[in-house]
CSV table of C-alpha atoms and ligand atoms in Angstrom, one decimal:
chain,number,residue,atom,x,y,z
A,21,MET,CA,-1.8,5.9,19.4
A,22,ASN,CA,-2.9,9.0,16.9
A,23,SER,CA,-4.5,7.3,13.8
A,24,LEU,CA,-3.7,9.6,10.7
A,25,PHE,CA,-6.3,6.7,8.6
A,26,GLU,CA,-9.7,5.7,10.2
A,27,ILE,CA,-10.9,2.6,7.8
A,28,LYS,CA,-14.4,2.1,8.4
A,29,ASN,CA,-16.3,-0.3,6.5
A,30,LEU,CA,-14.8,0.2,3.4
A,31,ASN,CA,-15.6,-1.6,0.2
A,32,MET,CA,-15.2,-1.5,-3.7
A,33,HIS,CA,-17.4,-3.5,-5.5
A,34,TYR,CA,-16.9,-3.1,-9.3
A,35,PRO,CA,-20.0,-4.1,-11.3
A,36,VAL,CA,-19.4,-6.2,-14.4
A,37,LYS,CA,-21.6,-5.3,-17.7
A,38,ASP,CA,-22.5,-8.3,-20.0
A,39,GLY,CA,-20.6,-6.7,-23.4
A,40,LEU,CA,-22.8,-6.5,-26.5
A,41,MET,CA,-26.2,-4.9,-24.5
A,42,GLY,CA,-23.9,-3.5,-21.5
A,43,ASN,CA,-26.1,-5.1,-19.2
A,44,LEU,CA,-24.7,-5.8,-15.4
A,45,ILE,CA,-24.1,-9.2,-15.0
A,46,GLY,CA,-22.6,-9.5,-12.2
A,47,TYR,CA,-19.3,-7.6,-9.6
A,48,VAL,CA,-16.3,-8.1,-8.8
A,49,TYR,CA,-16.1,-7.6,-5.0
A,50,ALA,CA,-12.3,-5.9,-5.3
A,51,LEU,CA,-12.5,-4.9,-1.2
A,52,ASN,CA,-15.1,-6.1,1.4
A,53,ASN,CA,-15.2,-4.5,4.6
A,54,VAL,CA,-12.5,-3.5,5.4
A,55,ASN,CA,-11.6,-1.9,8.7
A,56,LEU,CA,-8.3,-0.4,9.4
A,57,ASN,CA,-6.4,2.3,10.9
A,58,ILE,CA,-2.8,3.6,9.8
A,59,TYR,CA,-1.0,5.3,13.3
A,60,GLU,CA,0.7,8.8,12.6
A,61,ASN,CA,4.0,7.9,11.5
A,62,GLU,CA,4.2,4.1,10.8
A,63,ILE,CA,4.8,2.3,8.2
A,64,LEU,CA,2.0,0.2,7.8
A,65,GLY,CA,2.7,-2.6,5.5
A,66,LEU,CA,0.4,-4.8,3.2
A,67,VAL,CA,0.8,-7.6,1.8
A,68,GLY,CA,-0.7,-11.2,-0.2
A,69,GLU,CA,-0.6,-12.6,-3.5
A,70,SER,CA,-2.2,-10.2,-6.7
A,71,GLY,CA,-5.4,-10.0,-7.2
A,72,SER,CA,-5.8,-9.5,-3.4
A,73,GLY,CA,-7.3,-5.9,-3.1
A,74,LYS,CA,-4.1,-4.9,-2.1
A,75,SER,CA,-3.9,-1.6,-4.5
A,76,THR,CA,-7.2,-1.2,-4.7
A,77,LEU,CA,-6.9,-0.4,-1.0
A,78,GLY,CA,-4.2,2.2,-2.1
A,79,ASN,CA,-6.1,3.7,-4.7
A,80,CYS,CA,-9.2,4.0,-2.7
A,81,ILE,CA,-7.1,5.9,0.3
A,82,LEU,CA,-6.6,7.6,-1.7
A,83,LYS,CA,-9.3,8.6,-3.2
A,84,LEU,CA,-8.2,7.9,-6.7
A,85,LEU,CA,-10.8,5.6,-6.7
A,86,ASN,CA,-14.3,6.4,-5.7
A,87,PRO,CA,-14.6,3.0,-3.2
A,88,THR,CA,-18.9,1.4,-2.8
A,89,SER,CA,-19.4,2.4,0.2
A,90,GLY,CA,-17.3,3.4,3.3
A,91,GLU,CA,-15.1,5.5,5.5
A,92,VAL,CA,-12.3,7.3,5.2
A,93,ILE,CA,-11.0,9.2,7.6
A,94,PHE,CA,-9.0,11.5,7.4
A,95,TYR,CA,-7.4,13.8,10.1
A,96,GLY,CA,-11.0,13.7,11.1
A,97,ASP,CA,-12.7,14.5,7.6
A,98,ASP,CA,-14.4,11.5,5.3
A,99,ILE,CA,-12.3,11.4,2.3
A,100,THR,CA,-14.8,9.5,0.1
A,101,LYS,CA,-17.1,12.4,0.9
A,102,LYS,CA,-14.8,15.0,-0.7
A,103,THR,CA,-16.0,16.6,-4.1
A,104,LYS,CA,-13.1,16.7,-7.1
A,105,ARG,CA,-12.4,20.6,-5.8
A,106,GLU,CA,-12.1,20.2,-1.5
A,107,LEU,CA,-10.1,16.7,-2.4
A,108,LYS,CA,-6.6,19.7,-3.6
A,109,GLU,CA,-5.7,20.1,-0.2
A,110,PHE,CA,-5.6,17.0,1.0
A,111,ARG,CA,-3.5,15.7,-2.9
A,112,LYS,CA,-0.9,17.1,-1.2
A,113,LYS,CA,-0.8,15.4,1.9
A,114,ALA,CA,-1.0,12.3,0.6
A,115,GLN,CA,1.3,10.5,-2.2
A,116,LEU,CA,2.0,8.0,-4.4
A,117,ILE,CA,5.1,6.0,-5.3
A,118,PHE,CA,4.2,3.9,-8.0
A,119,GLN,CA,5.6,0.1,-9.6
A,120,ASN,CA,7.7,0.5,-12.2
A,121,PRO,CA,10.1,4.1,-12.7
A,122,TYR,CA,10.1,3.7,-16.1
A,123,MET,CA,6.4,4.1,-16.3
A,124,SER,CA,5.5,7.1,-13.7
A,125,LEU,CA,7.8,10.4,-15.1
A,126,ASP,CA,6.7,12.1,-18.3
A,127,PRO,CA,10.4,11.0,-20.6
A,128,ARG,CA,9.8,13.8,-22.8
A,129,MET,CA,10.7,16.6,-19.3
A,130,LYS,CA,13.4,17.3,-17.7
A,131,ILE,CA,13.8,16.3,-14.5
A,132,TYR,CA,13.6,20.3,-13.4
A,133,ASP,CA,10.0,20.0,-15.3
A,134,ILE,CA,8.9,17.4,-14.0
A,135,LEU,CA,10.2,18.0,-9.6
A,136,LYS,CA,8.5,21.2,-10.6
A,137,GLU,CA,4.9,20.1,-11.5
A,138,PRO,CA,4.0,19.8,-8.6
A,139,PHE,CA,4.1,23.0,-7.9
A,140,ILE,CA,2.0,24.9,-10.5
A,141,ILE,CA,-0.9,22.3,-10.4
A,142,ASN,CA,-0.7,24.0,-6.9
A,143,LYS,CA,-0.8,27.1,-8.3
A,144,ILE,CA,3.0,28.2,-5.9
A,145,LYS,CA,3.7,30.9,-7.7
A,146,ASP,CA,7.6,31.5,-4.9
A,147,LYS,CA,9.4,31.1,-7.7
A,148,GLN,CA,12.4,31.6,-5.9
A,149,LYS,CA,10.5,28.4,-3.1
A,150,THR,CA,11.0,25.9,-5.1
A,151,ASP,CA,13.6,26.6,-6.8
A,152,GLU,CA,15.0,26.1,-3.4
A,153,THR,CA,12.8,23.3,-2.2
A,154,ILE,CA,13.4,21.6,-5.4
A,155,LYS,CA,16.9,21.3,-4.5
A,156,LYS,CA,17.0,20.5,-1.3
A,157,ILE,CA,14.4,17.0,-1.8
A,158,ILE,CA,17.5,16.3,-5.3
A,159,LYS,CA,19.5,16.8,-1.6
A,160,LEU,CA,17.7,14.3,-0.2
A,161,ILE,CA,17.0,11.6,-1.6
A,162,GLY,CA,20.9,11.4,-2.4
A,163,MET,CA,21.3,13.2,-5.9
A,164,ASP,CA,23.6,15.8,-7.2
A,165,LYS,CA,22.0,18.8,-9.0
A,166,GLU,CA,24.0,17.8,-12.6
A,167,VAL,CA,20.9,15.6,-12.7
A,168,LEU,CA,17.7,19.1,-12.9
A,169,SER,CA,19.3,19.8,-16.0
A,170,ARG,CA,18.7,16.1,-17.7
A,171,TYR,CA,15.7,13.6,-18.8
A,172,PRO,CA,14.5,10.5,-16.9
A,173,HIS,CA,16.3,7.9,-19.8
A,174,GLU,CA,19.6,9.3,-18.5
A,175,PHE,CA,19.0,6.9,-15.7
A,176,SER,CA,19.0,4.2,-14.6
A,177,GLY,CA,15.5,2.1,-12.7
A,178,GLY,CA,16.9,2.8,-9.6
A,179,GLN,CA,17.9,6.9,-9.7
A,180,ARG,CA,15.0,7.3,-11.6
A,181,GLN,CA,12.5,5.9,-8.1
A,182,ARG,CA,14.4,7.5,-6.1
A,183,ILE,CA,13.4,10.9,-9.1
A,184,ALA,CA,10.6,9.6,-8.7
A,185,ILE,CA,10.2,9.9,-5.8
A,186,ALA,CA,11.5,13.5,-4.7
A,187,ARG,CA,8.9,14.4,-6.7
A,188,ALA,CA,5.9,12.7,-4.0
A,189,ILE,CA,7.6,14.3,-1.3
A,190,ILE,CA,8.2,17.2,-2.7
A,191,LEU,CA,5.2,19.7,-1.1
A,192,ASN,CA,6.5,17.8,2.3
A,193,PRO,CA,3.0,15.3,2.2
A,194,LYS,CA,2.0,13.3,5.2
A,195,PHE,CA,1.3,10.1,4.0
A,196,ILE,CA,2.7,7.9,1.3
A,197,VAL,CA,1.1,4.9,-0.9
A,198,ALA,CA,4.2,2.9,-1.8
A,199,ASP,CA,2.8,0.3,-4.4
A,200,GLU,CA,5.5,-2.2,-4.7
A,201,PRO,CA,8.7,0.6,-5.2
A,202,VAL,CA,10.9,-1.9,-5.5
A,203,SER,CA,9.8,-5.0,-7.4
A,204,ALA,CA,10.8,-2.9,-10.3
A,205,LEU,CA,14.1,-2.5,-10.0
A,206,ASP,CA,17.6,-4.6,-9.4
A,207,VAL,CA,17.7,-6.9,-6.2
A,208,SER,CA,20.9,-5.1,-5.5
A,209,ILE,CA,19.3,-1.1,-5.7
A,210,GLN,CA,16.2,-2.5,-3.8
A,211,ALA,CA,17.6,-1.8,0.1
A,212,GLN,CA,19.1,1.5,-1.2
A,213,ILE,CA,15.4,2.2,-2.5
A,214,VAL,CA,14.1,1.1,0.3
A,215,ASN,CA,16.7,2.5,3.2
A,216,LEU,CA,15.4,5.5,1.2
A,217,LEU,CA,12.0,5.6,2.6
A,218,LEU,CA,12.9,4.6,5.8
A,219,LYS,CA,15.5,7.3,5.9
A,220,LEU,CA,12.8,9.9,4.8
A,221,LYS,CA,10.6,8.6,6.9
A,222,GLN,CA,12.5,9.4,9.8
A,223,GLU,CA,13.6,12.5,8.1
A,224,LEU,CA,9.4,13.6,7.2
A,225,ASN,CA,8.1,12.1,9.7
A,226,LEU,CA,6.1,10.6,6.7
A,227,THR,CA,3.6,7.4,7.2
A,228,MET,CA,2.8,5.5,4.7
A,229,LEU,CA,1.3,2.2,3.3
A,230,PHE,CA,4.0,0.2,2.1
A,231,ILE,CA,2.1,-2.8,-0.5
A,232,SER,CA,4.3,-4.7,-1.8
A,233,HIS,CA,4.3,-9.5,-2.4
A,234,ASP,CA,7.6,-9.5,-1.2
A,235,LEU,CA,7.6,-10.3,2.5
A,236,SER,CA,11.3,-9.8,3.7
A,237,ILE,CA,10.7,-6.7,2.4
A,238,VAL,CA,7.8,-6.5,4.5
A,239,LYS,CA,9.5,-7.9,7.8
A,240,TYR,CA,12.6,-4.9,7.1
A,241,ILE,CA,10.6,-2.0,6.1
A,242,SER,CA,6.8,-2.1,8.0
A,243,ASP,CA,6.3,-1.0,11.6
A,244,ARG,CA,2.9,-3.4,11.3
A,245,VAL,CA,2.0,-5.8,9.1
A,246,ALA,CA,-1.2,-6.0,7.8
A,247,VAL,CA,-2.7,-9.1,5.7
A,248,MET,CA,-4.7,-9.6,3.1
A,249,TYR,CA,-6.8,-12.1,1.2
A,250,LEU,CA,-9.5,-11.6,-1.5
A,251,GLY,CA,-10.8,-8.2,-0.4
A,252,GLU,CA,-10.2,-8.9,3.4
A,253,ILE,CA,-7.7,-8.5,5.9
A,254,VAL,CA,-7.4,-11.4,7.7
A,255,GLU,CA,-5.0,-10.7,9.9
A,256,ILE,CA,-2.6,-8.1,11.3
A,257,ALA,CA,-0.5,-7.8,14.2
A,258,GLU,CA,3.0,-5.5,15.3
A,259,LYS,CA,5.7,-6.4,13.3
A,260,GLU,CA,8.1,-9.6,15.1
A,261,GLU,CA,4.1,-10.6,16.3
A,262,LEU,CA,3.0,-10.4,12.6
A,263,PHE,CA,6.8,-12.6,11.7
A,264,ASN,CA,6.6,-14.4,15.4
A,265,ASN,CA,3.4,-15.6,15.7
A,266,HIS,CA,0.8,-15.4,13.4
A,267,LYS,CA,-2.7,-17.6,14.2
A,268,HIS,CA,-4.0,-17.9,10.4
A,269,PRO,CA,-3.1,-19.6,7.7
A,270,TYR,CA,-3.4,-17.5,5.2
A,271,THR,CA,0.0,-15.7,6.8
A,272,GLU,CA,1.6,-18.5,7.6
A,273,ALA,CA,1.2,-20.5,4.5
A,274,LEU,CA,3.0,-17.1,2.0
A,275,LEU,CA,5.3,-16.8,5.8
A,276,ASN,CA,6.9,-21.1,4.4
A,277,ALA,CA,6.7,-19.5,0.2
A,278,VAL,CA,10.1,-17.4,1.4
A,279,PRO,CA,12.8,-19.4,1.6
A,280,VAL,CA,14.8,-20.3,4.4
A,281,ILE,CA,18.5,-21.1,4.7
A,282,LYS,CA,18.0,-24.1,7.2
A,283,GLU,CA,15.3,-26.1,7.0
A,284,ASP,CA,11.9,-26.2,8.7
A,285,LYS,CA,11.3,-29.7,10.0
A,286,THR,CA,7.7,-29.5,11.3
A,287,LYS,CA,4.5,-29.6,9.4
A,288,LYS,CA,4.6,-25.8,6.0
A,289,ILE,CA,1.6,-25.4,5.1
A,290,ILE,CA,2.0,-24.5,1.6
A,291,LEU,CA,-0.6,-22.8,-0.7
A,292,SER,CA,-2.1,-24.9,-3.3
A,293,GLY,CA,-3.9,-23.5,-6.5
A,294,ASP,CA,-4.2,-20.1,-7.2
A,295,ILE,CA,-6.6,-16.8,-5.2
A,296,PRO,CA,-10.0,-17.7,-5.5
A,297,SER,CA,-11.7,-15.0,-8.9
A,298,PRO,CA,-13.1,-11.9,-6.7
A,299,GLN,CA,-15.4,-12.0,-9.3
A,300,ASN,CA,-16.8,-14.7,-7.1
A,301,PRO,CA,-15.6,-15.2,-4.2
A,302,PRO,CA,-16.1,-18.2,-1.5
A,303,LYS,CA,-18.7,-18.2,1.5
A,304,GLY,CA,-18.6,-18.3,4.7
A,305,CYS,CA,-14.3,-17.5,4.9
A,306,LYS,CA,-12.8,-17.5,1.5
A,307,PHE,CA,-10.1,-19.0,2.3
A,308,HIS,CA,-11.6,-22.3,3.0
A,309,THR,CA,-11.4,-23.1,-0.2
A,310,ARG,CA,-6.8,-24.0,0.4
A,311,CYS,CA,-7.4,-23.8,4.1
A,312,PRO,CA,-6.1,-27.4,4.9
A,313,TYR,CA,-7.5,-27.0,8.7
A,314,VAL,CA,-11.2,-26.0,6.9
A,315,MET,CA,-13.7,-27.4,8.6
A,316,GLU,CA,-17.8,-27.0,8.1
A,317,LYS,CA,-19.0,-23.5,9.5
A,318,CYS,CA,-15.8,-22.3,7.5
A,319,LYS,CA,-18.0,-22.8,4.0
A,320,THR,CA,-20.8,-21.0,5.4
A,321,LYS,CA,-20.7,-18.4,8.3
A,322,GLU,CA,-17.9,-15.9,7.6
A,323,PRO,CA,-15.2,-15.5,11.0
A,324,ASP,CA,-15.5,-12.2,13.1
A,325,PHE,CA,-11.8,-11.0,13.2
A,326,TYR,CA,-10.6,-12.4,16.9
A,327,GLU,CA,-8.6,-10.1,18.9
A,328,ILE,CA,-5.0,-12.8,19.8
A,329,SER,CA,-3.5,-9.3,21.5
A,330,ASN,CA,-3.5,-5.6,21.9
A,331,ASP,CA,-3.3,-4.7,18.1
A,332,HIS,CA,-2.8,-8.2,17.2
A,333,LYS,CA,-6.4,-9.5,14.6
A,334,VAL,CA,-7.2,-12.3,12.9
A,335,ARG,CA,-10.3,-13.6,11.2
A,336,CYS,CA,-10.4,-17.1,11.9
A,337,PHE,CA,-12.4,-19.6,13.5
A,338,LEU,CA,-9.3,-21.3,14.1
A,339,CYS,CA,-8.4,-18.4,16.5
A,340,GLU,CA,-12.4,-17.8,18.1
A,341,LYS,CA,-12.4,-18.0,22.2
B,405,SF4,FE1,-9.3,-22.3,7.8
B,405,SF4,FE2,-11.8,-21.7,8.5
B,405,SF4,FE3,-9.1,-20.4,9.9
B,405,SF4,FE4,-10.9,-20.0,6.8
B,405,SF4,S1,-12.1,-19.6,9.5
B,405,SF4,S2,-8.2,-19.8,7.7
B,405,SF4,S3,-11.5,-22.1,6.5
B,405,SF4,S4,-10.3,-22.3,9.9
């Protein structure tokens, strides 16, 4: 499989400054040494509790945030080194779908103008081609061209998210970061949007990073799944492997939090307490303060990534050979 993105040793450490004097008093360690490949034409699910660094990773890959160090290689180029001007082409190829469709559409603009904006920003002046593309995309997202003369407030949450998706795909990108794209929507609407994203992936050959805390949706939509905890990827595997043969205690705990109809009598890990502050992360394995299998060495030493099988990697001493 070809990688669309190769993310190497990516760190994002936000400086924390003293309110009065502005002195540096520490860092928020939002991303720590993230290494990850995103393959062409896959949907990679990214899961973890809030505060685990999922959105920060998505924003760093799109260079909406400047990572502290590391590389994000896209078609052989490290986009972290690119200037604003050099990023213009990249921005056409890599887009973001936001969580909240009520915030992401300008309420003063008609839908036509919202969809036309990316063409204006990119100085694409062919009006006929612009209009043809807008009509084609509106049809692709399952709406009628009549909507183009209306305003965002005239639509439901699900319809607005369709329009936000249309805006994200209008310049035919290769890659989409979908950051909790259905969590602000009614449960009844969520499946429609998830199915739309699957259809777009097929028809437009899209690659997607699908960020969510909802494991049942991630299981439905993803090809592979990465699990994040306190700014680190702790487990990554092909979807079926991750759901059926997960190895990291944190993945197990996340899966145990998903309601199931049939009661399972086996012992379960239940996550207790909150995720520790990324400003003061625990030493050693970052999950050791909540892990029921914690060993002495977990408190001082960081586990490596251990390979379980092809493309299934786990950061836990229990998987040491
Ligand atoms: Fe638990 Fe130790 Fe594995 Fe960390 S390395 S998840 S503390 S067993």
